[in-house]
Amino acid sequence: MDDPDVLVAGETLIDFLPDRPGSLDAVETFTRRPGGAPANVAVGLAGLDATPWFWTRVGSDPFGDLLARTLSEHGLPDRFVDRDPEAKTTLAFVSHDEDADRAFTFYRDATADTRMQPGQIDDEALESVSWVHLGGVTLASEPAREATIELAARAGDHDCTVSFDPNARPELWTDREEFARLIDELLPRVDVLKATPEDLSEAGIDGRGTELARRVCGRGPHTTLLTLGREGAIAVATDEAPWTDEAAHPGYAVDPVDTTGAGDAFTAGAIAALSEGEDLEEALGFANAVAATTTTAEGAMTALPDRAAVARFRERTPLADDE
């Protein structure tokens, strides 16, 4: 395998999926699945023939063994997969409502991914890649917070395209203003932001549609990708971006089974398309197809498609606005 052109960094954890919708206190049976937003993105890219480096940290415990093995089975190199002998692997319990939307309850107190250290990615690795993707969950705890901000800065110094998903999880933040301050600090170092309006609202950035996307671009990124659930996705770019300035895609008409990881699947599709030189319109269409495909099966990593599956899906599935 050639050296990867993309580096993804962030948490890998175990999602416990319930056997029924509703509150966790009424659920008796859970199914264990590997997860974590950056891990989902990394595995998604591997499935799309764009295998990245993946920097993460898991415990030297049975769940860490499972996650390390899973990443390897998906073809991800282990060069930056750290094992922590003194900390457990993070767990997240997922609850679903009747529309398959989900909420998370985290067990993440001093777990392995919170202990990611600055300076672990060497200059040689950054010189070899053109794109670095980061997630927002690692900002919730030190030293992983410093490691994330430091990597964004160094990636920019090496002329990498830096993408970022705030991935707001209010359960992890006792102070919403701190989350907003950290996002504001990081945005000037970001080239491509992928977010939902809800993520941005948690960061103190409100608005709708292209107005909201332009507002985000005004804080640093040259491109903002907004995912809108059943309404598809939009993108806005400034003159500094290497692609067209605006695009929209209505999404695909599907009946979701589980939306866990759909946003991460979108991110993987967008990075794969944009890093290969596609324009914003095609990137949105491809990314929406990757995301929609994952909602038709349970799990995050386990539902991620390959390029052939995405192509079949786009041929057979109507756009949401064609229904």
mmCIF file with all atom_site columns, C-alpha atoms in Angstrom, residues 54-254:
data_model
loop_
_atom_site.group_PDB
_atom_site.id
_atom_site.type_symbol
_atom_site.label_atom_id
_atom_site.label_alt_id
_atom_site.label_comp_id
_atom_site.label_asym_id
_atom_site.label_entity_id
_atom_site.label_seq_id
_atom_site.pdbx_PDB_ins_code
_atom_site.Cartn_x
_atom_site.Cartn_y
_atom_site.Cartn_z
_atom_site.occupancy
_atom_site.B_iso_or_equiv
_atom_site.pdbx_formal_charge
_atom_site.auth_seq_id
_atom_site.auth_comp_id
_atom_site.auth_asym_id
_atom_site.auth_atom_id
_atom_site.pdbx_PDB_model_num
ATOM 1   C CA . PHE A 1 54  ? -5.253  7.147  11.953 1.00 0.00 ? 54  PHE A CA 1
ATOM 2   C CA . TRP A 1 55  ? -3.960  8.540  15.236 1.00 0.00 ? 55  TRP A CA 1
ATOM 3   C CA . THR A 1 56  ? -5.941  7.349  18.228 1.00 0.00 ? 56  THR A CA 1
ATOM 4   C CA . ARG A 1 57  ? -5.440  5.968  21.737 1.00 0.00 ? 57  ARG A CA 1
ATOM 5   C CA . VAL A 1 58  ? -7.255  3.023  23.308 1.00 0.00 ? 58  VAL A CA 1
ATOM 6   C CA . GLY A 1 59  ? -6.748  1.103  26.504 1.00 0.00 ? 59  GLY A CA 1
ATOM 7   C CA . SER A 1 60  ? -4.729  -2.076 26.953 1.00 0.00 ? 60  SER A CA 1
ATOM 8   C CA . ASP A 1 61  ? -7.959  -3.796 27.906 1.00 0.00 ? 61  ASP A CA 1
ATOM 9   C CA . PRO A 1 62  ? -10.311 -6.200 26.108 1.00 0.00 ? 62  PRO A CA 1
ATOM 10  C CA . PHE A 1 63  ? -12.271 -3.354 24.484 1.00 0.00 ? 63  PHE A CA 1
ATOM 11  C CA . GLY A 1 64  ? -9.009  -1.805 23.325 1.00 0.00 ? 64  GLY A CA 1
ATOM 12  C CA . ASP A 1 65  ? -7.994  -5.184 21.884 1.00 0.00 ? 65  ASP A CA 1
ATOM 13  C CA . LEU A 1 66  ? -11.280 -5.323 19.979 1.00 0.00 ? 66  LEU A CA 1
ATOM 14  C CA . LEU A 1 67  ? -10.881 -1.811 18.601 1.00 0.00 ? 67  LEU A CA 1
ATOM 15  C CA . ALA A 1 68  ? -7.242  -2.283 17.559 1.00 0.00 ? 68  ALA A CA 1
ATOM 16  C CA . ARG A 1 69  ? -8.187  -5.518 15.829 1.00 0.00 ? 69  ARG A CA 1
ATOM 17  C CA . THR A 1 70  ? -11.177 -3.880 14.120 1.00 0.00 ? 70  THR A CA 1
ATOM 18  C CA . LEU A 1 71  ? -9.078  -1.004 12.785 1.00 0.00 ? 71  LEU A CA 1
ATOM 19  C CA . SER A 1 72  ? -6.541  -3.495 11.445 1.00 0.00 ? 72  SER A CA 1
ATOM 20  C CA . GLU A 1 73  ? -9.260  -5.600 9.816  1.00 0.00 ? 73  GLU A CA 1
ATOM 21  C CA . HIS A 1 74  ? -10.438 -2.491 7.976  1.00 0.00 ? 74  HIS A CA 1
ATOM 22  C CA . GLY A 1 75  ? -6.939  -2.010 6.596  1.00 0.00 ? 75  GLY A CA 1
ATOM 23  C CA . LEU A 1 76  ? -5.831  0.920  8.750  1.00 0.00 ? 76  LEU A CA 1
ATOM 24  C CA . PRO A 1 77  ? -2.091  1.005  9.521  1.00 0.00 ? 77  PRO A CA 1
ATOM 25  C CA . ASP A 1 78  ? -1.210  0.709  13.201 1.00 0.00 ? 78  ASP A CA 1
ATOM 26  C CA . ARG A 1 79  ? 1.650   3.240  13.112 1.00 0.00 ? 79  ARG A CA 1
ATOM 27  C CA . PHE A 1 80  ? -0.307  5.804  15.159 1.00 0.00 ? 80  PHE A CA 1
ATOM 28  C CA . VAL A 1 81  ? -2.697  3.518  17.060 1.00 0.00 ? 81  VAL A CA 1
ATOM 29  C CA . ASP A 1 82  ? -1.486  4.023  20.642 1.00 0.00 ? 82  ASP A CA 1
ATOM 30  C CA . ARG A 1 83  ? -2.240  1.590  23.484 1.00 0.00 ? 83  ARG A CA 1
ATOM 31  C CA . ASP A 1 84  ? -2.520  2.990  27.021 1.00 0.00 ? 84  ASP A CA 1
ATOM 32  C CA . PRO A 1 85  ? -1.568  0.529  29.785 1.00 0.00 ? 85  PRO A CA 1
ATOM 33  C CA . GLU A 1 86  ? -2.945  2.803  32.520 1.00 0.00 ? 86  GLU A CA 1
ATOM 34  C CA . ALA A 1 87  ? -6.366  3.853  31.207 1.00 0.00 ? 87  ALA A CA 1
ATOM 35  C CA . LYS A 1 88  ? -9.547  2.161  30.078 1.00 0.00 ? 88  LYS A CA 1
ATOM 36  C CA . THR A 1 89  ? -11.196 2.452  26.664 1.00 0.00 ? 89  THR A CA 1
ATOM 37  C CA . THR A 1 90  ? -14.098 4.891  26.373 1.00 0.00 ? 90  THR A CA 1
ATOM 38  C CA . LEU A 1 91  ? -17.667 3.510  26.294 1.00 0.00 ? 91  LEU A CA 1
ATOM 39  C CA . ALA A 1 92  ? -20.773 5.238  24.940 1.00 0.00 ? 92  ALA A CA 1
ATOM 40  C CA . PHE A 1 93  ? -24.351 4.051  25.392 1.00 0.00 ? 93  PHE A CA 1
ATOM 41  C CA . VAL A 1 94  ? -26.667 5.134  22.574 1.00 0.00 ? 94  VAL A CA 1
ATOM 42  C CA . SER A 1 95  ? -30.395 5.779  22.917 1.00 0.00 ? 95  SER A CA 1
ATOM 43  C CA . HIS A 1 96  ? -32.765 6.096  19.939 1.00 0.00 ? 96  HIS A CA 1
ATOM 44  C CA . ASP A 1 97  ? -36.079 7.853  19.516 1.00 0.00 ? 97  ASP A CA 1
ATOM 45  C CA . GLU A 1 98  ? -38.809 6.632  17.154 1.00 0.00 ? 98  GLU A CA 1
ATOM 46  C CA . ASP A 1 99  ? -37.158 8.407  14.168 1.00 0.00 ? 99  ASP A CA 1
ATOM 47  C CA . ALA A 1 100 ? -33.806 6.643  14.793 1.00 0.00 ? 100 ALA A CA 1
ATOM 48  C CA . ASP A 1 101 ? -32.182 9.855  16.016 1.00 0.00 ? 101 ASP A CA 1
ATOM 49  C CA . ARG A 1 102 ? -29.794 9.193  18.859 1.00 0.00 ? 102 ARG A CA 1
ATOM 50  C CA . ALA A 1 103 ? -28.322 10.565 22.071 1.00 0.00 ? 103 ALA A CA 1
ATOM 51  C CA . PHE A 1 104 ? -25.194 9.438  23.926 1.00 0.00 ? 104 PHE A CA 1
ATOM 52  C CA . THR A 1 105 ? -24.265 8.651  27.515 1.00 0.00 ? 105 THR A CA 1
ATOM 53  C CA . PHE A 1 106 ? -20.457 8.570  27.820 1.00 0.00 ? 106 PHE A CA 1
ATOM 54  C CA . TYR A 1 107 ? -18.188 6.712  30.231 1.00 0.00 ? 107 TYR A CA 1
ATOM 55  C CA . ARG A 1 108 ? -15.087 8.787  29.522 1.00 0.00 ? 108 ARG A CA 1
ATOM 56  C CA . ASP A 1 109 ? -13.477 9.892  32.783 1.00 0.00 ? 109 ASP A CA 1
ATOM 57  C CA . ALA A 1 110 ? -9.671  9.833  32.241 1.00 0.00 ? 110 ALA A CA 1
ATOM 58  C CA . THR A 1 111 ? -10.010 7.141  29.564 1.00 0.00 ? 111 THR A CA 1
ATOM 59  C CA . ALA A 1 112 ? -7.332  6.445  26.983 1.00 0.00 ? 112 ALA A CA 1
ATOM 60  C CA . ASP A 1 113 ? -8.481  8.853  24.271 1.00 0.00 ? 113 ASP A CA 1
ATOM 61  C CA . THR A 1 114 ? -8.477  11.758 26.741 1.00 0.00 ? 114 THR A CA 1
ATOM 62  C CA . ARG A 1 115 ? -4.743  11.096 27.235 1.00 0.00 ? 115 ARG A CA 1
ATOM 63  C CA . MET A 1 116 ? -3.588  11.703 23.656 1.00 0.00 ? 116 MET A CA 1
ATOM 64  C CA . GLN A 1 117 ? -0.355  13.710 23.911 1.00 0.00 ? 117 GLN A CA 1
ATOM 65  C CA . PRO A 1 118 ? 0.897   16.662 21.820 1.00 0.00 ? 118 PRO A CA 1
ATOM 66  C CA . GLY A 1 119 ? 3.820   16.005 19.505 1.00 0.00 ? 119 GLY A CA 1
ATOM 67  C CA . GLN A 1 120 ? 3.024   12.368 18.710 1.00 0.00 ? 120 GLN A CA 1
ATOM 68  C CA . ILE A 1 121 ? 2.680   12.980 14.960 1.00 0.00 ? 121 ILE A CA 1
ATOM 69  C CA . ASP A 1 122 ? 6.141   13.566 13.519 1.00 0.00 ? 122 ASP A CA 1
ATOM 70  C CA . ASP A 1 123 ? 7.023   16.088 10.820 1.00 0.00 ? 123 ASP A CA 1
ATOM 71  C CA . GLU A 1 124 ? 7.733   13.280 8.363  1.00 0.00 ? 124 GLU A CA 1
ATOM 72  C CA . ALA A 1 125 ? 4.115   12.120 8.570  1.00 0.00 ? 125 ALA A CA 1
ATOM 73  C CA . LEU A 1 126 ? 2.755   15.633 8.110  1.00 0.00 ? 126 LEU A CA 1
ATOM 74  C CA . GLU A 1 127 ? 5.028   16.208 5.139  1.00 0.00 ? 127 GLU A CA 1
ATOM 75  C CA . SER A 1 128 ? 3.693   13.043 3.502  1.00 0.00 ? 128 SER A CA 1
ATOM 76  C CA . VAL A 1 129 ? -0.036  13.906 3.679  1.00 0.00 ? 129 VAL A CA 1
ATOM 77  C CA . SER A 1 130 ? -2.099  16.657 2.090  1.00 0.00 ? 130 SER A CA 1
ATOM 78  C CA . TRP A 1 131 ? -5.153  16.469 4.384  1.00 0.00 ? 131 TRP A CA 1
ATOM 79  C CA . VAL A 1 132 ? -5.604  16.254 8.174  1.00 0.00 ? 132 VAL A CA 1
ATOM 80  C CA . HIS A 1 133 ? -9.028  15.691 9.754  1.00 0.00 ? 133 HIS A CA 1
ATOM 81  C CA . LEU A 1 134 ? -9.855  16.361 13.428 1.00 0.00 ? 134 LEU A CA 1
ATOM 82  C CA . GLY A 1 135 ? -12.913 15.945 15.649 1.00 0.00 ? 135 GLY A CA 1
ATOM 83  C CA . GLY A 1 136 ? -14.264 18.008 18.517 1.00 0.00 ? 136 GLY A CA 1
ATOM 84  C CA . VAL A 1 137 ? -14.704 15.360 21.225 1.00 0.00 ? 137 VAL A CA 1
ATOM 85  C CA . THR A 1 138 ? -10.980 15.376 22.075 1.00 0.00 ? 138 THR A CA 1
ATOM 86  C CA . LEU A 1 139 ? -11.297 19.080 22.945 1.00 0.00 ? 139 LEU A CA 1
ATOM 87  C CA . ALA A 1 140 ? -13.335 18.159 26.028 1.00 0.00 ? 140 ALA A CA 1
ATOM 88  C CA . SER A 1 141 ? -10.381 16.878 28.091 1.00 0.00 ? 141 SER A CA 1
ATOM 89  C CA . GLU A 1 142 ? -6.700  17.568 28.598 1.00 0.00 ? 142 GLU A CA 1
ATOM 90  C CA . PRO A 1 143 ? -4.133  16.633 27.371 1.00 0.00 ? 143 PRO A CA 1
ATOM 91  C CA . ALA A 1 144 ? -6.089  15.537 24.274 1.00 0.00 ? 144 ALA A CA 1
ATOM 92  C CA . ARG A 1 145 ? -7.327  19.128 23.873 1.00 0.00 ? 145 ARG A CA 1
ATOM 93  C CA . GLU A 1 146 ? -3.808  20.493 23.574 1.00 0.00 ? 146 GLU A CA 1
ATOM 94  C CA . ALA A 1 147 ? -2.868  17.611 21.275 1.00 0.00 ? 147 ALA A CA 1
ATOM 95  C CA . THR A 1 148 ? -5.741  18.436 18.914 1.00 0.00 ? 148 THR A CA 1
ATOM 96  C CA . ILE A 1 149 ? -4.995  22.167 18.760 1.00 0.00 ? 149 ILE A CA 1
ATOM 97  C CA . GLU A 1 150 ? -1.274  21.536 18.359 1.00 0.00 ? 150 GLU A CA 1
ATOM 98  C CA . LEU A 1 151 ? -1.849  19.108 15.492 1.00 0.00 ? 151 LEU A CA 1
ATOM 99  C CA . ALA A 1 152 ? -4.118  21.581 13.696 1.00 0.00 ? 152 ALA A CA 1
ATOM 100 C CA . ALA A 1 153 ? -1.438  24.266 13.939 1.00 0.00 ? 153 ALA A CA 1
ATOM 101 C CA . ARG A 1 154 ? 1.372   22.013 12.736 1.00 0.00 ? 154 ARG A CA 1
ATOM 102 C CA . ALA A 1 155 ? -0.727  20.601 9.902  1.00 0.00 ? 155 ALA A CA 1
ATOM 103 C CA . GLY A 1 156 ? -1.336  24.142 8.682  1.00 0.00 ? 156 GLY A CA 1
ATOM 104 C CA . ASP A 1 157 ? 2.385   24.891 8.892  1.00 0.00 ? 157 ASP A CA 1
ATOM 105 C CA . HIS A 1 158 ? 2.938   21.893 6.585  1.00 0.00 ? 158 HIS A CA 1
ATOM 106 C CA . ASP A 1 159 ? 0.364   23.235 4.068  1.00 0.00 ? 159 ASP A CA 1
ATOM 107 C CA . CYS A 1 160 ? -2.106  20.415 4.761  1.00 0.00 ? 160 CYS A CA 1
ATOM 108 C CA . THR A 1 161 ? -5.808  21.008 4.246  1.00 0.00 ? 161 THR A CA 1
ATOM 109 C CA . VAL A 1 162 ? -7.227  20.869 7.775  1.00 0.00 ? 162 VAL A CA 1
ATOM 110 C CA . SER A 1 163 ? -10.832 19.705 8.184  1.00 0.00 ? 163 SER A CA 1
ATOM 111 C CA . PHE A 1 164 ? -12.743 19.715 11.443 1.00 0.00 ? 164 PHE A CA 1
ATOM 112 C CA . ASP A 1 165 ? -16.039 18.405 12.787 1.00 0.00 ? 165 ASP A CA 1
ATOM 113 C CA . PRO A 1 166 ? -17.074 20.082 16.082 1.00 0.00 ? 166 PRO A CA 1
ATOM 114 C CA . ASN A 1 167 ? -19.274 17.056 16.869 1.00 0.00 ? 167 ASN A CA 1
ATOM 115 C CA . ALA A 1 168 ? -20.912 18.856 19.783 1.00 0.00 ? 168 ALA A CA 1
ATOM 116 C CA . ARG A 1 169 ? -21.743 16.494 22.625 1.00 0.00 ? 169 ARG A CA 1
ATOM 117 C CA . PRO A 1 170 ? -23.275 18.573 25.459 1.00 0.00 ? 170 PRO A CA 1
ATOM 118 C CA . GLU A 1 171 ? -22.948 15.564 27.772 1.00 0.00 ? 171 GLU A CA 1
ATOM 119 C CA . LEU A 1 172 ? -19.164 16.076 27.741 1.00 0.00 ? 172 LEU A CA 1
ATOM 120 C CA . TRP A 1 173 ? -19.175 19.778 28.575 1.00 0.00 ? 173 TRP A CA 1
ATOM 121 C CA . THR A 1 174 ? -20.060 21.312 31.932 1.00 0.00 ? 174 THR A CA 1
ATOM 122 C CA . ASP A 1 175 ? -19.465 24.777 30.463 1.00 0.00 ? 175 ASP A CA 1
ATOM 123 C CA . ARG A 1 176 ? -21.039 25.555 27.071 1.00 0.00 ? 176 ARG A CA 1
ATOM 124 C CA . GLU A 1 177 ? -19.072 28.813 26.898 1.00 0.00 ? 177 GLU A CA 1
ATOM 125 C CA . GLU A 1 178 ? -15.812 26.853 27.084 1.00 0.00 ? 178 GLU A CA 1
ATOM 126 C CA . PHE A 1 179 ? -16.855 24.749 24.091 1.00 0.00 ? 179 PHE A CA 1
ATOM 127 C CA . ALA A 1 180 ? -17.713 27.916 22.155 1.00 0.00 ? 180 ALA A CA 1
ATOM 128 C CA . ARG A 1 181 ? -14.394 29.531 23.104 1.00 0.00 ? 181 ARG A CA 1
ATOM 129 C CA . LEU A 1 182 ? -12.368 26.516 21.968 1.00 0.00 ? 182 LEU A CA 1
ATOM 130 C CA . ILE A 1 183 ? -14.216 26.258 18.652 1.00 0.00 ? 183 ILE A CA 1
ATOM 131 C CA . ASP A 1 184 ? -13.614 29.972 18.097 1.00 0.00 ? 184 ASP A CA 1
ATOM 132 C CA . GLU A 1 185 ? -9.921  29.437 18.869 1.00 0.00 ? 185 GLU A CA 1
ATOM 133 C CA . LEU A 1 186 ? -9.623  26.519 16.455 1.00 0.00 ? 186 LEU A CA 1
ATOM 134 C CA . LEU A 1 187 ? -11.601 27.861 13.470 1.00 0.00 ? 187 LEU A CA 1
ATOM 135 C CA . PRO A 1 188 ? -8.824  30.157 12.167 1.00 0.00 ? 188 PRO A CA 1
ATOM 136 C CA . ARG A 1 189 ? -6.658  27.026 11.798 1.00 0.00 ? 189 ARG A CA 1
ATOM 137 C CA . VAL A 1 190 ? -9.371  25.115 9.888  1.00 0.00 ? 190 VAL A CA 1
ATOM 138 C CA . ASP A 1 191 ? -9.779  25.047 6.096  1.00 0.00 ? 191 ASP A CA 1
ATOM 139 C CA . VAL A 1 192 ? -12.889 22.863 5.786  1.00 0.00 ? 192 VAL A CA 1
ATOM 140 C CA . LEU A 1 193 ? -15.533 22.740 8.504  1.00 0.00 ? 193 LEU A CA 1
ATOM 141 C CA . LYS A 1 194 ? -18.184 20.018 8.471  1.00 0.00 ? 194 LYS A CA 1
ATOM 142 C CA . ALA A 1 195 ? -20.989 20.597 10.971 1.00 0.00 ? 195 ALA A CA 1
ATOM 143 C CA . THR A 1 196 ? -24.700 20.551 11.676 1.00 0.00 ? 196 THR A CA 1
ATOM 144 C CA . PRO A 1 197 ? -26.625 23.694 12.647 1.00 0.00 ? 197 PRO A CA 1
ATOM 145 C CA . GLU A 1 198 ? -27.007 22.122 16.101 1.00 0.00 ? 198 GLU A CA 1
ATOM 146 C CA . ASP A 1 199 ? -23.207 21.787 16.438 1.00 0.00 ? 199 ASP A CA 1
ATOM 147 C CA . LEU A 1 200 ? -22.795 25.433 15.544 1.00 0.00 ? 200 LEU A CA 1
ATOM 148 C CA . SER A 1 201 ? -25.552 26.571 17.876 1.00 0.00 ? 201 SER A CA 1
ATOM 149 C CA . GLU A 1 202 ? -23.740 24.848 20.752 1.00 0.00 ? 202 GLU A CA 1
ATOM 150 C CA . ALA A 1 203 ? -20.668 26.845 19.693 1.00 0.00 ? 203 ALA A CA 1
ATOM 151 C CA . GLY A 1 204 ? -22.619 30.091 19.791 1.00 0.00 ? 204 GLY A CA 1
ATOM 152 C CA . ILE A 1 205 ? -22.945 30.452 16.010 1.00 0.00 ? 205 ILE A CA 1
ATOM 153 C CA . ASP A 1 206 ? -26.585 30.711 14.949 1.00 0.00 ? 206 ASP A CA 1
ATOM 154 C CA . GLY A 1 207 ? -28.300 31.146 11.602 1.00 0.00 ? 207 GLY A CA 1
ATOM 155 C CA . ARG A 1 208 ? -29.881 29.208 8.772  1.00 0.00 ? 208 ARG A CA 1
ATOM 156 C CA . GLY A 1 209 ? -28.733 27.725 5.497  1.00 0.00 ? 209 GLY A CA 1
ATOM 157 C CA . THR A 1 210 ? -26.156 29.529 3.404  1.00 0.00 ? 210 THR A CA 1
ATOM 158 C CA . GLU A 1 211 ? -26.259 32.511 5.760  1.00 0.00 ? 211 GLU A CA 1
ATOM 159 C CA . LEU A 1 212 ? -25.002 30.282 8.578  1.00 0.00 ? 212 LEU A CA 1
ATOM 160 C CA . ALA A 1 213 ? -22.354 28.692 6.364  1.00 0.00 ? 213 ALA A CA 1
ATOM 161 C CA . ARG A 1 214 ? -21.060 32.115 5.285  1.00 0.00 ? 214 ARG A CA 1
ATOM 162 C CA . ARG A 1 215 ? -20.972 33.229 8.904  1.00 0.00 ? 215 ARG A CA 1
ATOM 163 C CA . VAL A 1 216 ? -18.735 30.257 9.725  1.00 0.00 ? 216 VAL A CA 1
ATOM 164 C CA . CYS A 1 217 ? -16.442 31.031 6.781  1.00 0.00 ? 217 CYS A CA 1
ATOM 165 C CA . GLY A 1 218 ? -16.075 34.514 8.200  1.00 0.00 ? 218 GLY A CA 1
ATOM 166 C CA . ARG A 1 219 ? -14.387 32.970 11.250 1.00 0.00 ? 219 ARG A CA 1
ATOM 167 C CA . GLY A 1 220 ? -11.616 31.225 9.341  1.00 0.00 ? 220 GLY A CA 1
ATOM 168 C CA . PRO A 1 221 ? -12.503 28.191 7.185  1.00 0.00 ? 221 PRO A CA 1
ATOM 169 C CA . HIS A 1 222 ? -12.528 28.691 3.431  1.00 0.00 ? 222 HIS A CA 1
ATOM 170 C CA . THR A 1 223 ? -15.227 26.009 3.100  1.00 0.00 ? 223 THR A CA 1
ATOM 171 C CA . THR A 1 224 ? -18.203 25.087 5.270  1.00 0.00 ? 224 THR A CA 1
ATOM 172 C CA . LEU A 1 225 ? -20.192 21.887 4.732  1.00 0.00 ? 225 LEU A CA 1
ATOM 173 C CA . LEU A 1 226 ? -23.530 21.891 6.550  1.00 0.00 ? 226 LEU A CA 1
ATOM 174 C CA . THR A 1 227 ? -25.440 18.641 6.917  1.00 0.00 ? 227 THR A CA 1
ATOM 175 C CA . LEU A 1 228 ? -29.189 19.112 7.351  1.00 0.00 ? 228 LEU A CA 1
ATOM 176 C CA . GLY A 1 229 ? -30.524 15.611 8.024  1.00 0.00 ? 229 GLY A CA 1
ATOM 177 C CA . ARG A 1 230 ? -33.484 14.798 5.790  1.00 0.00 ? 230 ARG A CA 1
ATOM 178 C CA . GLU A 1 231 ? -32.962 18.095 3.946  1.00 0.00 ? 231 GLU A CA 1
ATOM 179 C CA . GLY A 1 232 ? -29.588 17.051 2.562  1.00 0.00 ? 232 GLY A CA 1
ATOM 180 C CA . ALA A 1 233 ? -26.530 19.277 2.721  1.00 0.00 ? 233 ALA A CA 1
ATOM 181 C CA . ILE A 1 234 ? -25.212 22.627 1.550  1.00 0.00 ? 234 ILE A CA 1
ATOM 182 C CA . ALA A 1 235 ? -21.725 24.002 1.055  1.00 0.00 ? 235 ALA A CA 1
ATOM 183 C CA . VAL A 1 236 ? -20.284 27.490 0.855  1.00 0.00 ? 236 VAL A CA 1
ATOM 184 C CA . ALA A 1 237 ? -16.689 28.374 -0.045 1.00 0.00 ? 237 ALA A CA 1
ATOM 185 C CA . THR A 1 238 ? -14.716 31.610 -0.193 1.00 0.00 ? 238 THR A CA 1
ATOM 186 C CA . ASP A 1 239 ? -12.360 32.761 -2.939 1.00 0.00 ? 239 ASP A CA 1
ATOM 187 C CA . GLU A 1 240 ? -9.524  31.039 -1.066 1.00 0.00 ? 240 GLU A CA 1
ATOM 188 C CA . ALA A 1 241 ? -11.012 27.591 -1.679 1.00 0.00 ? 241 ALA A CA 1
ATOM 189 C CA . PRO A 1 242 ? -9.759  25.474 -4.615 1.00 0.00 ? 242 PRO A CA 1
ATOM 190 C CA . TRP A 1 243 ? -13.311 24.601 -5.717 1.00 0.00 ? 243 TRP A CA 1
ATOM 191 C CA . THR A 1 244 ? -16.617 26.234 -6.641 1.00 0.00 ? 244 THR A CA 1
ATOM 192 C CA . ASP A 1 245 ? -18.160 28.740 -4.257 1.00 0.00 ? 245 ASP A CA 1
ATOM 193 C CA . GLU A 1 246 ? -21.565 27.230 -3.395 1.00 0.00 ? 246 GLU A CA 1
ATOM 194 C CA . ALA A 1 247 ? -23.522 23.982 -3.777 1.00 0.00 ? 247 ALA A CA 1
ATOM 195 C CA . ALA A 1 248 ? -26.552 22.157 -2.409 1.00 0.00 ? 248 ALA A CA 1
ATOM 196 C CA . HIS A 1 249 ? -27.814 18.580 -2.503 1.00 0.00 ? 249 HIS A CA 1
ATOM 197 C CA . PRO A 1 250 ? -31.262 17.425 -1.304 1.00 0.00 ? 250 PRO A CA 1
ATOM 198 C CA . GLY A 1 251 ? -30.128 14.052 0.009  1.00 0.00 ? 251 GLY A CA 1
ATOM 199 C CA . TYR A 1 252 ? -31.653 10.657 -0.768 1.00 0.00 ? 252 TYR A CA 1
ATOM 200 C CA . ALA A 1 253 ? -35.031 9.156  0.041  1.00 0.00 ? 253 ALA A CA 1
ATOM 201 C CA . VAL A 1 254 ? -34.406 6.373  2.576  1.00 0.00 ? 254 VAL A CA 1
#
